[in-house]
Structure formats: C-alpha cells, structure tokens
XYZ file of C-alpha atoms in Angstrom:
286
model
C 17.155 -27.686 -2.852
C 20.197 -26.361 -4.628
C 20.871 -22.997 -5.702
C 22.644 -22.702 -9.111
C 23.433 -19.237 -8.193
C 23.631 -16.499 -5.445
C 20.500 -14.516 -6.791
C 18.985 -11.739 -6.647
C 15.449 -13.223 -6.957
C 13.943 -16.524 -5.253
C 9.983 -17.576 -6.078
C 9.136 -21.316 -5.222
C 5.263 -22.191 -5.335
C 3.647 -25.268 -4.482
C 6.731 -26.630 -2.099
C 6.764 -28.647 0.313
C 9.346 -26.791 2.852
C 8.397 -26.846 6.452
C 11.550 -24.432 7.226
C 13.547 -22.788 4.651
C 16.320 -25.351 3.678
C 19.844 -24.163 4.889
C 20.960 -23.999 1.161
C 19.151 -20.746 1.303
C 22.008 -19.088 3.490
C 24.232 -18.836 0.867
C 21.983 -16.780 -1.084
C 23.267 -13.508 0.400
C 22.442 -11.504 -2.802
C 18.435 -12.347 -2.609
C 16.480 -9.093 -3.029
C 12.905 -10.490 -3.685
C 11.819 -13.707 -1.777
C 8.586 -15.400 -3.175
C 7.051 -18.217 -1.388
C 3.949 -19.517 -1.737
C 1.001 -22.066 -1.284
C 2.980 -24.428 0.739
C 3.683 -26.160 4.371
C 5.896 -23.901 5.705
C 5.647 -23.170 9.405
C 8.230 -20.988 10.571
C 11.765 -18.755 9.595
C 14.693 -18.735 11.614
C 15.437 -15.987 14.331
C 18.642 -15.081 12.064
C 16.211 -14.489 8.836
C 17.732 -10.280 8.543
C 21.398 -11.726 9.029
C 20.992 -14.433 6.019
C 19.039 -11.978 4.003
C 20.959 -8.224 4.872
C 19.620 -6.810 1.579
C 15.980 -8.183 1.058
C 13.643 -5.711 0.077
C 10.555 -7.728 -1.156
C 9.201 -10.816 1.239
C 6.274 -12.238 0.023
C 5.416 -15.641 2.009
C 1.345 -15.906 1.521
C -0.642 -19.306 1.315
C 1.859 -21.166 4.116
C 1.192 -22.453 7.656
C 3.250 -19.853 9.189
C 1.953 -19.198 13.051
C 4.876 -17.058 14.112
C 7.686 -14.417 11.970
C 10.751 -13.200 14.164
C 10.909 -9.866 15.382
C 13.862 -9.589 13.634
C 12.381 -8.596 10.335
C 11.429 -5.542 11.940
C 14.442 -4.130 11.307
C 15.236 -4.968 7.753
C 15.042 -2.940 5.454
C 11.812 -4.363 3.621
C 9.397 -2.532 1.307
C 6.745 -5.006 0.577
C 6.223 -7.657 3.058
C 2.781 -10.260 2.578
C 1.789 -12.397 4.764
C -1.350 -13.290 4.133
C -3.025 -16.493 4.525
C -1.602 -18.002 7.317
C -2.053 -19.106 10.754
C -0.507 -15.564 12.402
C -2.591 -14.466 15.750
C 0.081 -11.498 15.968
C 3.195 -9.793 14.439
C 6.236 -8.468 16.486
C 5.776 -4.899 17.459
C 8.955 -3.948 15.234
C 7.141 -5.174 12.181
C 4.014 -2.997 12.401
C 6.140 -0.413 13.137
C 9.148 -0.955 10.379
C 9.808 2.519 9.007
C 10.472 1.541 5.708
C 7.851 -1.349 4.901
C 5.436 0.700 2.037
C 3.318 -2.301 1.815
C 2.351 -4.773 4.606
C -0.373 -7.337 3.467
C -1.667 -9.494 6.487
C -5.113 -10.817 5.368
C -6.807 -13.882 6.682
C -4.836 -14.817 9.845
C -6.391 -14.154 12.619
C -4.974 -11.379 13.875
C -6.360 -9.484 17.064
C -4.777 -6.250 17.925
C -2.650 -3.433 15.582
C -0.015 -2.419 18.598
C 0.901 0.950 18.841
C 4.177 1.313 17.213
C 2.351 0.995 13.764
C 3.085 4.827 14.413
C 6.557 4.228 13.356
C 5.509 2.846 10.204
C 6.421 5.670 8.348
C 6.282 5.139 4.623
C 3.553 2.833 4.948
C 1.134 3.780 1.248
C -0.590 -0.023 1.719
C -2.164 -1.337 4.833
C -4.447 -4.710 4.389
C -5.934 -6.156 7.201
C -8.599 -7.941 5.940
C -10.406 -11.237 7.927
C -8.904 -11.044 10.929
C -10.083 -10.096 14.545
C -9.226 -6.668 15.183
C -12.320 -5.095 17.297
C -10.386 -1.363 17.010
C -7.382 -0.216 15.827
C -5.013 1.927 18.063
C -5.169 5.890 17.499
C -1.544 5.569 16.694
C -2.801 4.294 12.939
C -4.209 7.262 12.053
C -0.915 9.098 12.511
C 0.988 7.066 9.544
C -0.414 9.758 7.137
C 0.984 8.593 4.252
C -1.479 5.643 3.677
C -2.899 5.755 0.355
C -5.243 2.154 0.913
C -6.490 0.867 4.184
C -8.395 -2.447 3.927
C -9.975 -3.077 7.128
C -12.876 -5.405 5.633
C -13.893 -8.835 7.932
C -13.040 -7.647 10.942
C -15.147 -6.719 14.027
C -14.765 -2.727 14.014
C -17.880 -0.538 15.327
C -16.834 2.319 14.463
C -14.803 5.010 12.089
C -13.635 7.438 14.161
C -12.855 10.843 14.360
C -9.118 10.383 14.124
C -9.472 9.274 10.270
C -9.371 12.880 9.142
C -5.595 12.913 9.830
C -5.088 10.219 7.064
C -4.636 13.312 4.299
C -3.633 11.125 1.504
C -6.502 8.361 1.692
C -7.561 6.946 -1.667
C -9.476 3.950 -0.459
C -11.371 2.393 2.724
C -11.888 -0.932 2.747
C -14.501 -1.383 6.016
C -17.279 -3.677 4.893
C -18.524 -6.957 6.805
C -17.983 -5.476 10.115
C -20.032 -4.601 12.893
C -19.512 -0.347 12.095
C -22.499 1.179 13.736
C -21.080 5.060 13.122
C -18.957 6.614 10.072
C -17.720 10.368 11.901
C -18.277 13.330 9.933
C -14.560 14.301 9.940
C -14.350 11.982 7.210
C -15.295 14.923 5.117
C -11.373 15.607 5.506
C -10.476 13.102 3.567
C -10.049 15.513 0.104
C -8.627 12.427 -2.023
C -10.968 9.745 -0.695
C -12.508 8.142 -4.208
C -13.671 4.415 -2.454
C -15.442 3.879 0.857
C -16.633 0.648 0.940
C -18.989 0.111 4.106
C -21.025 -2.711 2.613
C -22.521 -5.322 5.783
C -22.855 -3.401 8.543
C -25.160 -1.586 10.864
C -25.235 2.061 9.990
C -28.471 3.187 9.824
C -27.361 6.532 8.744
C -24.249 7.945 7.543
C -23.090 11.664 7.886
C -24.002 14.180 5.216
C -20.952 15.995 4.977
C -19.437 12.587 2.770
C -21.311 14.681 -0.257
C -18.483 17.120 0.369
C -16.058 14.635 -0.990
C -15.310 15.849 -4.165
C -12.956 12.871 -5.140
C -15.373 10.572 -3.858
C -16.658 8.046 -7.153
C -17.406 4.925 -5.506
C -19.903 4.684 -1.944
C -20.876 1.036 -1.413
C -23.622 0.648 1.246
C -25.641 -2.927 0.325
C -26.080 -5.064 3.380
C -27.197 -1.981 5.532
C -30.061 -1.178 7.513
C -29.876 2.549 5.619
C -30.350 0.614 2.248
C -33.950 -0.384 3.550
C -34.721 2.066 6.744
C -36.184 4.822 4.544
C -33.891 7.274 5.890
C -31.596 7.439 2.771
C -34.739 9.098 0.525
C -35.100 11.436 3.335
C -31.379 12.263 3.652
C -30.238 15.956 2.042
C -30.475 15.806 -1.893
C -26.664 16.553 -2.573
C -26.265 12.671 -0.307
C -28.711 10.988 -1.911
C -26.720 12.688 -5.608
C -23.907 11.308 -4.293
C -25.020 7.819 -3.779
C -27.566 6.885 -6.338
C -24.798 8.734 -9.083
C -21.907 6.248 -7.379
C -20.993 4.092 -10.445
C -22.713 0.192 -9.974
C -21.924 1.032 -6.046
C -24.512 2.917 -3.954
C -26.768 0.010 -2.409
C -26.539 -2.199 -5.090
C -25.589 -5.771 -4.687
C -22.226 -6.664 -5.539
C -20.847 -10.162 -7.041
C -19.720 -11.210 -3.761
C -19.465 -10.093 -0.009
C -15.869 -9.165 -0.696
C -15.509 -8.271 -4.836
C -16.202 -5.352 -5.993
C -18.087 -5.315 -9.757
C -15.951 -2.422 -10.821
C -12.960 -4.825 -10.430
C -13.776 -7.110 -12.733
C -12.728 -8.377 -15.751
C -9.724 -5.640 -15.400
C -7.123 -7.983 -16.964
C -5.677 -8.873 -13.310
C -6.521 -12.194 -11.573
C -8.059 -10.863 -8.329
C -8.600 -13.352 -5.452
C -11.186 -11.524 -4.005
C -13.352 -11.831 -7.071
C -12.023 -15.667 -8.017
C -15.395 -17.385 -7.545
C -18.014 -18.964 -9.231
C -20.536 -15.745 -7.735
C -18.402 -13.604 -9.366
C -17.703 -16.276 -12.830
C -13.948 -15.977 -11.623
C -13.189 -12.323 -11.970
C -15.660 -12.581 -15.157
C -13.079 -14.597 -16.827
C -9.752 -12.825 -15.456
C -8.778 -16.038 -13.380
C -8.705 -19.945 -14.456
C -10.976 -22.045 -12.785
C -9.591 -24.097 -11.210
C-alpha cells in the first residue's frame, strides 16, 4: 500500500490486511476511515496518535478480536464495528462522550459496562447478536438515544428504567428471551417502533395504547399472538395493534427484517436474503 496523498478520506474493501500497513501513519489528515470485509485482526495501541483528527471509523466485516482502549478518547462520531470476533470493548469506548453512533452487531459481546453513562451524545446504539443477558442501569441514563437495537440477545426483561430514555424513536428487542415489557414504557412520548417479535410475553402492558407516536408494534413469535389473551385485552390495545401498519402479529420476511423496510431504495443487510427476495430487489444477489 501507498498513499498518493495525505487524505482526508480512506475506504479499502475486500483487502487482505492483517494489521494496518505502516504507510497509513503518514496519513495524519484522515477524517473518515472505511475498512471492510477483510482479514484484519487487530490496530495498534498508538491508533488516536496516528489518527488525532478521525471522526468516522468504520471497520465492519474483519476478524478483529480486540480495539485499544485508546480510541476511547478520540474524538469519534461514528464508530462500527460490527461483524467481528469482539467478546468486549474497552470501558472508555462505551463511554466516549462524543461517539453519536456506535454499531457493534454480531460479535459476541457479553456485558455493556457501566461507563456507557458517559456516552453522552450517543443518538445510535446497536447491539444486535451478541450475548448481553441485561444491560447496566447506567444505559438508560444516556437520554439522548434516538435508536436502541437490542435484537439477538438474551434479555428477559424491559425494565422500568426505560422511561428515562425521553427521546426514544425505536426499540429493537426481538429474538430474546423478554418475559415482561414495564408499563413505564408509556413514557416514552416519541416511541413510533417497538419491535418485540420472538419472545415470551404472554401479555404486554396496556398503557403502550397511550403512545401516541407509536405506528409500528411487532409481536409474531409470541405466546400473546396465540394465548387468547390479546382479544381479551382493553379495546384501545387491541386498536393499537391490529391498526399497526403490516406489524401487529403478523409474520414478517425474516426473523430480523422488517416488511416496512423494504424495497426503500437502501440495500439493508438485515433484509438481504432470499426470505426476504433481497430487500425485494434493493440489494444484488449475490
């Protein structure tokens, strides 16, 4: 590798880089690194000298099993790391105060420590297929999250503490073991998707009818989709779900797609299969 300039951008896909190449130093300018579907296994402890003003780090679809705690204090907006071989992230990265979007998805992943509380700006939180059992209280104080994707994971429960998250748009929670959704979640004034597909509520709280903003309930895979307690449930619920666009206990493409997503213009990977005739034509087949 060779760079033809000191950039302010970097995006390699389909390399074959087990370590960044030492070329890469020089690149002092870089404000968006890009690197993807690949071998690489690990950064340097020095990555926030080489890189002082990085603000994008997007290293999904490597072999990555470890990132240096050192990136916890750069000054990073968007940082994605999914698809790799992570079991954990440095304290000062969950808790980087000015990271607005952290993407961690399919590692496997097993606890959230408690300095995600630092996380200030955090809008974007995705989680998804790892092996979190809980996450820490201390989430539910970063009150700026817009999304929180929590899906394939081994959760029980959503508890109490969500109603803090004011500004929540969207809950990702399905295919996990969530046996009670807590009526605080009536709080949540801006909540327009709660997806709690695969679980094992058998009952969820009436007070979600007093979501105004709430368009899209997804409960398919439930035992309250077949108990008979949903027809017996208070009218305004059973409003609520059966008028939830496509949602509501209906089955979607796929365990982790959403119909609604589909055929949107935008490739998404959630909904590239042949279940789901690859985002109904939004992604090649490949």
């Amino acid at each position: 590798f060779t760079p033809k300039c000191d950039c302010a951008v970097l995006r390699a896909k389909n390399h074959n880089w087990t370590a960044l190449p030492k070329q890469l130093n020089s690149m002092n300018s870089l404000r968006i690194m890009e690197i993807r579907h690949g071998p690489l296994e690990k950064l340097p402890s020095n990555f926030d000298s080489n890189f002082p003003i990085l603000s994008v780090l997007k290293l999904p679809q490597n072999e990555l099993r470890n990132i240096p705690s050192s990136i916890g204090t750069m000054k990073l907006h968007v940082l994605h790391l999914q698809n790799n071989n992570l079991t954990a992230l440095p304290s000062p990265i969950w808790g980087n105060e000015h990271v607005l979007e952290l993407e961690v998805g399919n590692n496997n992943i097993s606890e959230i420590p408690t300095t995600v509380q630092n996380a200030k700006m955090l809008t974007n939180l995705v989680v998804s297929n790892n092996s979190l059992s809980a996450v820490p209280k201390e989430l539910f104080l970063v009150n700026g999250l817009l999304s929180l994707k929590l899906d394939g994971n081994y959760i029980t429960s959503i508890p109490n503490e969500i109603e803090n998250l004011k500004h929540l748009q969207i809950i990702d929670a399905q295919n996990n073991r969530i046996a009670s959704v807590s009526k605080e979640i009536e709080k949540l004034s801006r909540l327009d998707t709660l997806d709690i597909r695969n679980n094992i509520l058998d009952s969820i709280p009436a007070e979600l009818s007093n979501l105004r903003s709430l368009i899209y309930i997804y409960l398919h895979g439930n035992p309250i989709c077949s108990n008979g307690w949903l027809p017996k449930a208070p009218n305004s619920l059973q409003e609520l779900v059966k008028n939830s666009p496509g949602a509501g206990c209906n089955k979607q493409c796929s365990m982790f797609c959403k119909d609604v997503y589909t055929n949107d213009g935008m490739c998404d990977p959630e909904c590239n299969s042949l279940s789901c005739t690859f985002d109904r034509g939004d992604c090649e087949r490949k």
